Amino acid sequence: MLEPIAQLLILQNTDQHLREVTQALLQLPQEKISCEKALRDADEKLQSIRSSEHQIEREIKKNEGDILAKQTQIARYRIQQMETRKNEEYAAFNHEIALGVKAITALEEQQLELMEKCASLQPEIERAQEVHAIEHKRVNAILGTIDGRSENLLVRQRELQNVRPTLTLPIDEDILDRYERLFKSKNGMAVAAIEHGVCTGCHMQMTTQTILSAKAEKEIMICPQCGRFLYTEED
Ligand SMILES: [Zn+2]
């Protein structure tokens, strides 16, 4: 292999690693935000089902109060009824007491329905709690790795950045310049192999002449379509 191409390939390998490391570092804050959102979503789901339960419990309590009030009222009517001597008033109390008893029956029926509703919610709450716990465990495990991953990536990034100048030093300035531009514009691939007669950068079929010249390794070859540096390791 031509020496400049061999040097470029080592540089490209380093630059590709550097690019991966840098992209991974850039993704970490976003990953953290997604994790925190997942935790909030899990909390909200559990909160929502719990607030349904609390709503029913409040209704049950209110009903209890209403029933008690009706019972107190009926007791008061009964005392007043015993004290009256007028038949009309006596009959009116009877009527009021009957209405009160009817209202209590209705309230008690409602109370049963609410209690059943509350009971039927319990398995759902338990499931929601389980899902919540699992989700918290999962997301916290990921969150726990983010700082460590960030540190490792930063170390790797520094290592690669430190080694890079020693790799670029022996490379001709014009070649390096062309390489840098290609690496940026061609998605991290400035040097491409010819495999099965095709440029692996752009997949164009190379002419026999280009393939032979690449094999001869006398001069630096450039892909006529994509402009990448070419080399071949095929016989
Ligand atoms: Zn090409």
Short mmCIF file of C-alpha atoms and ligand atoms in Angstrom, two decimals:
data_model
loop_
_atom_site.label_atom_id
_atom_site.label_comp_id
_atom_site.label_asym_id
_atom_site.label_seq_id
_atom_site.Cartn_x
_atom_site.Cartn_y
_atom_site.Cartn_z
CA MET A 1 0.00 0.00 0.00
CA LEU A 2 1.21 3.52 -0.78
CA GLU A 3 2.55 5.11 2.38
CA PRO A 4 0.34 8.24 2.27
CA ILE A 5 -2.73 6.01 1.90
CA ALA A 6 -1.61 3.82 4.81
CA GLN A 7 -1.08 6.97 6.91
CA LEU A 8 -4.49 8.33 5.90
CA LEU A 9 -6.18 5.03 6.80
CA ILE A 10 -4.73 5.12 10.32
CA LEU A 11 -5.78 8.77 10.65
CA GLN A 12 -9.25 7.97 9.32
CA ASN A 13 -9.62 5.15 11.81
CA THR A 14 -8.72 7.52 14.65
CA ASP A 15 -11.00 10.25 13.33
CA GLN A 16 -13.89 7.81 13.02
CA HIS A 17 -13.42 6.77 16.66
CA LEU A 18 -13.16 10.41 17.68
CA ARG A 19 -16.39 11.16 15.82
CA GLU A 20 -18.21 8.26 17.49
CA VAL A 21 -16.98 9.30 20.93
CA THR A 22 -17.97 12.93 20.35
CA GLN A 23 -21.44 11.96 19.10
CA ALA A 24 -21.93 9.62 22.07
CA LEU A 25 -20.96 12.47 24.42
CA LEU A 26 -23.43 14.82 22.73
CA GLN A 27 -26.23 12.27 23.16
CA LEU A 28 -25.77 11.85 26.91
CA PRO A 29 -27.63 15.02 28.02
CA GLN A 30 -30.55 14.04 25.77
CA GLU A 31 -30.51 10.54 27.24
CA LYS A 32 -30.61 12.06 30.72
CA ILE A 33 -33.61 14.22 29.79
CA SER A 34 -35.44 11.18 28.32
CA CYS A 35 -34.76 9.20 31.50
CA GLU A 36 -36.08 12.00 33.71
CA LYS A 37 -39.18 12.26 31.54
CA ALA A 38 -39.75 8.49 31.80
CA LEU A 39 -39.61 8.79 35.60
CA ARG A 40 -42.08 11.69 35.59
CA ASP A 41 -44.44 9.77 33.26
CA ALA A 42 -44.35 6.73 35.57
CA ASP A 43 -45.09 8.96 38.58
CA GLU A 44 -47.96 10.68 36.82
CA LYS A 45 -49.58 7.37 35.79
CA LEU A 46 -49.52 6.09 39.35
CA GLN A 47 -50.65 9.46 40.67
CA SER A 48 -53.61 9.48 38.28
CA ILE A 49 -54.97 6.11 39.44
CA ARG A 50 -54.39 7.04 43.08
CA SER A 51 -56.32 10.25 42.66
CA SER A 52 -59.27 8.23 41.26
CA GLU A 53 -59.15 6.18 44.46
CA HIS A 54 -59.01 9.32 46.62
CA GLN A 55 -61.96 10.79 44.75
CA ILE A 56 -64.08 7.68 45.53
CA GLU A 57 -62.93 7.74 49.17
CA ARG A 58 -64.03 11.37 49.44
CA GLU A 59 -67.46 10.47 48.02
CA ILE A 60 -67.79 7.59 50.51
CA LYS A 61 -66.97 9.93 53.38
CA LYS A 62 -69.45 12.51 52.15
CA ASN A 63 -72.17 9.83 51.89
CA GLU A 64 -71.46 8.70 55.44
CA GLY A 65 -71.96 12.27 56.60
CA ASP A 66 -75.20 12.59 54.64
CA ILE A 67 -76.56 9.34 56.08
CA LEU A 68 -75.70 10.42 59.61
CA ALA A 69 -77.39 13.80 59.04
CA LYS A 70 -80.55 12.09 57.79
CA GLN A 71 -80.58 9.72 60.76
CA THR A 72 -80.20 12.63 63.19
CA GLN A 73 -83.00 14.46 61.45
CA ILE A 74 -85.31 11.44 61.63
CA ALA A 75 -84.55 11.03 65.36
CA ARG A 76 -85.42 14.70 65.88
CA TYR A 77 -88.70 14.27 63.95
CA ARG A 78 -89.61 11.28 66.11
CA ILE A 79 -89.15 13.32 69.31
CA GLN A 80 -91.14 16.22 67.89
CA GLN A 81 -93.80 13.75 66.72
CA MET A 82 -94.19 12.35 70.22
CA GLU A 83 -94.60 15.87 71.60
CA THR A 84 -97.34 16.95 69.22
CA ARG A 85 -101.01 16.53 69.88
CA LYS A 86 -102.24 17.60 66.48
CA ASN A 87 -103.13 14.78 64.12
CA GLU A 88 -102.13 16.79 61.06
CA GLU A 89 -98.68 17.47 62.44
CA TYR A 90 -98.31 13.85 63.50
CA ALA A 91 -99.11 12.74 59.93
CA ALA A 92 -96.72 15.35 58.48
CA PHE A 93 -93.89 13.96 60.63
CA ASN A 94 -94.73 10.45 59.47
CA HIS A 95 -94.40 11.67 55.90
CA GLU A 96 -91.04 13.41 56.58
CA ILE A 97 -89.71 10.34 58.41
CA ALA A 98 -90.71 8.09 55.47
CA LEU A 99 -88.91 10.43 53.04
CA GLY A 100 -85.82 10.38 55.26
CA VAL A 101 -85.78 6.58 55.44
CA LYS A 102 -86.12 6.40 51.67
CA ALA A 103 -83.24 8.85 51.21
CA ILE A 104 -81.06 6.81 53.58
CA THR A 105 -81.78 3.62 51.60
CA ALA A 106 -80.76 5.36 48.39
CA LEU A 107 -77.59 6.69 50.02
CA GLU A 108 -76.72 3.25 51.38
CA GLU A 109 -77.11 1.73 47.93
CA GLN A 110 -74.81 4.41 46.53
CA GLN A 111 -72.39 3.69 49.33
CA LEU A 112 -72.24 -0.01 48.37
CA GLU A 113 -71.61 0.85 44.74
CA LEU A 114 -68.80 3.23 45.69
CA MET A 115 -67.18 0.63 47.93
CA GLU A 116 -67.34 -1.98 45.18
CA LYS A 117 -65.82 0.54 42.77
CA CYS A 118 -63.04 1.23 45.25
CA ALA A 119 -62.40 -2.49 45.77
CA SER A 120 -62.29 -3.19 42.06
CA LEU A 121 -59.69 -0.43 41.71
CA GLN A 122 -57.27 -2.16 44.11
CA PRO A 123 -55.79 -4.76 41.67
CA GLU A 124 -55.32 -1.94 39.15
CA ILE A 125 -53.50 0.15 41.76
CA GLU A 126 -51.28 -2.81 42.69
CA ARG A 127 -50.41 -3.36 39.03
CA ALA A 128 -49.68 0.34 38.58
CA GLN A 129 -47.41 0.27 41.65
CA GLU A 130 -45.53 -2.74 40.27
CA VAL A 131 -45.11 -1.11 36.85
CA HIS A 132 -44.00 2.11 38.57
CA ALA A 133 -41.39 0.29 40.68
CA ILE A 134 -40.04 -1.65 37.69
CA GLU A 135 -39.84 1.48 35.54
CA HIS A 136 -38.06 3.43 38.29
CA LYS A 137 -35.55 0.62 38.78
CA ARG A 138 -34.91 0.36 35.04
CA VAL A 139 -34.51 4.10 34.44
CA ASN A 140 -32.44 4.71 37.58
CA ALA A 141 -30.08 1.94 36.48
CA ILE A 142 -29.54 3.77 33.18
CA LEU A 143 -29.19 7.14 34.91
CA GLY A 144 -26.61 5.61 37.24
CA THR A 145 -24.38 4.73 34.30
CA ILE A 146 -24.47 8.12 32.58
CA ASP A 147 -21.79 9.85 34.68
CA GLY A 148 -19.44 6.88 34.38
CA ARG A 149 -20.01 6.63 30.64
CA SER A 150 -19.43 10.36 30.24
CA GLU A 151 -16.12 10.12 32.13
CA ASN A 152 -14.93 7.15 30.05
CA LEU A 153 -15.86 8.89 26.82
CA LEU A 154 -14.03 12.06 27.84
CA VAL A 155 -10.90 10.06 28.64
CA ARG A 156 -11.11 8.29 25.28
CA GLN A 157 -11.73 11.61 23.51
CA ARG A 158 -8.61 13.13 25.10
CA GLU A 159 -6.53 10.07 24.18
CA LEU A 160 -7.60 10.28 20.54
CA GLN A 161 -7.12 14.04 20.40
CA ASN A 162 -3.64 13.64 21.86
CA VAL A 163 -2.56 10.98 19.36
CA ARG A 164 -3.96 12.79 16.32
CA PRO A 165 -1.13 15.36 15.77
CA THR A 166 1.43 12.52 15.60
CA LEU A 167 -0.68 10.92 12.85
CA THR A 168 -1.13 14.07 10.75
CA LEU A 169 2.50 15.19 11.09
CA PRO A 170 4.00 12.99 8.31
CA ILE A 171 1.13 13.62 5.86
CA ASP A 172 1.60 16.10 2.99
CA GLU A 173 -0.32 19.32 3.61
CA ASP A 174 -2.39 19.23 0.38
CA ILE A 175 -3.32 15.60 0.91
CA LEU A 176 -4.26 16.29 4.52
CA ASP A 177 -6.32 19.27 3.44
CA ARG A 178 -8.22 17.21 0.88
CA TYR A 179 -8.66 14.42 3.44
CA GLU A 180 -10.11 16.80 6.07
CA ARG A 181 -12.64 18.21 3.60
CA LEU A 182 -13.66 14.74 2.39
CA PHE A 183 -13.94 13.37 5.93
CA LYS A 184 -16.39 16.16 6.79
CA SER A 185 -18.42 16.10 3.57
CA LYS A 186 -18.40 12.32 2.98
CA ASN A 187 -19.76 11.21 6.32
CA GLY A 188 -16.45 10.21 7.90
CA MET A 189 -15.05 8.27 4.97
CA ALA A 190 -12.35 10.03 2.97
CA VAL A 191 -10.40 6.92 2.01
CA ALA A 192 -12.27 4.04 0.36
CA ALA A 193 -11.26 0.56 -0.75
CA ILE A 194 -12.03 -0.82 -4.18
CA GLU A 195 -13.78 -4.13 -3.58
CA HIS A 196 -15.04 -6.34 -6.42
CA GLY A 197 -14.22 -3.50 -8.80
CA VAL A 198 -16.48 -1.06 -6.94
CA CYS A 199 -15.63 2.05 -4.88
CA THR A 200 -16.89 1.19 -1.38
CA GLY A 201 -17.48 4.89 -0.80
CA CYS A 202 -19.97 5.58 -3.59
CA HIS A 203 -20.53 2.07 -5.09
CA MET A 204 -19.55 3.14 -8.58
CA GLN A 205 -18.02 0.49 -10.83
CA MET A 206 -14.37 1.43 -11.45
CA THR A 207 -12.81 1.18 -14.90
CA THR A 208 -10.22 -1.54 -15.47
CA GLN A 209 -7.64 1.23 -15.87
CA THR A 210 -8.44 2.72 -12.44
CA ILE A 211 -8.32 -0.71 -10.81
CA LEU A 212 -4.97 -1.50 -12.45
CA SER A 213 -3.54 1.86 -11.41
CA ALA A 214 -4.71 1.33 -7.86
CA LYS A 215 -3.10 -2.08 -7.81
CA ALA A 216 0.14 -0.71 -9.27
CA GLU A 217 0.41 1.65 -6.24
CA LYS A 218 2.53 4.17 -8.16
CA GLU A 219 0.36 7.22 -7.57
CA ILE A 220 -2.48 8.31 -5.29
CA MET A 221 -5.79 7.36 -6.91
CA ILE A 222 -9.00 9.36 -6.57
CA CYS A 223 -12.51 8.01 -7.26
CA PRO A 224 -13.80 9.84 -10.38
CA GLN A 225 -17.32 9.89 -8.95
CA CYS A 226 -17.03 10.70 -5.21
CA GLY A 227 -13.47 12.08 -5.09
CA ARG A 228 -12.36 9.81 -2.22
CA PHE A 229 -8.83 8.46 -1.98
CA LEU A 230 -8.79 4.91 -3.34
CA TYR A 231 -6.79 1.80 -2.58
CA THR A 232 -7.24 -1.90 -3.17
CA GLU A 233 -6.03 -4.96 -1.34
CA GLU A 234 -7.38 -7.38 -3.92
CA ASP A 235 -5.01 -9.29 -6.23
ZN ZN B 1 -16.29 6.65 -5.08
#
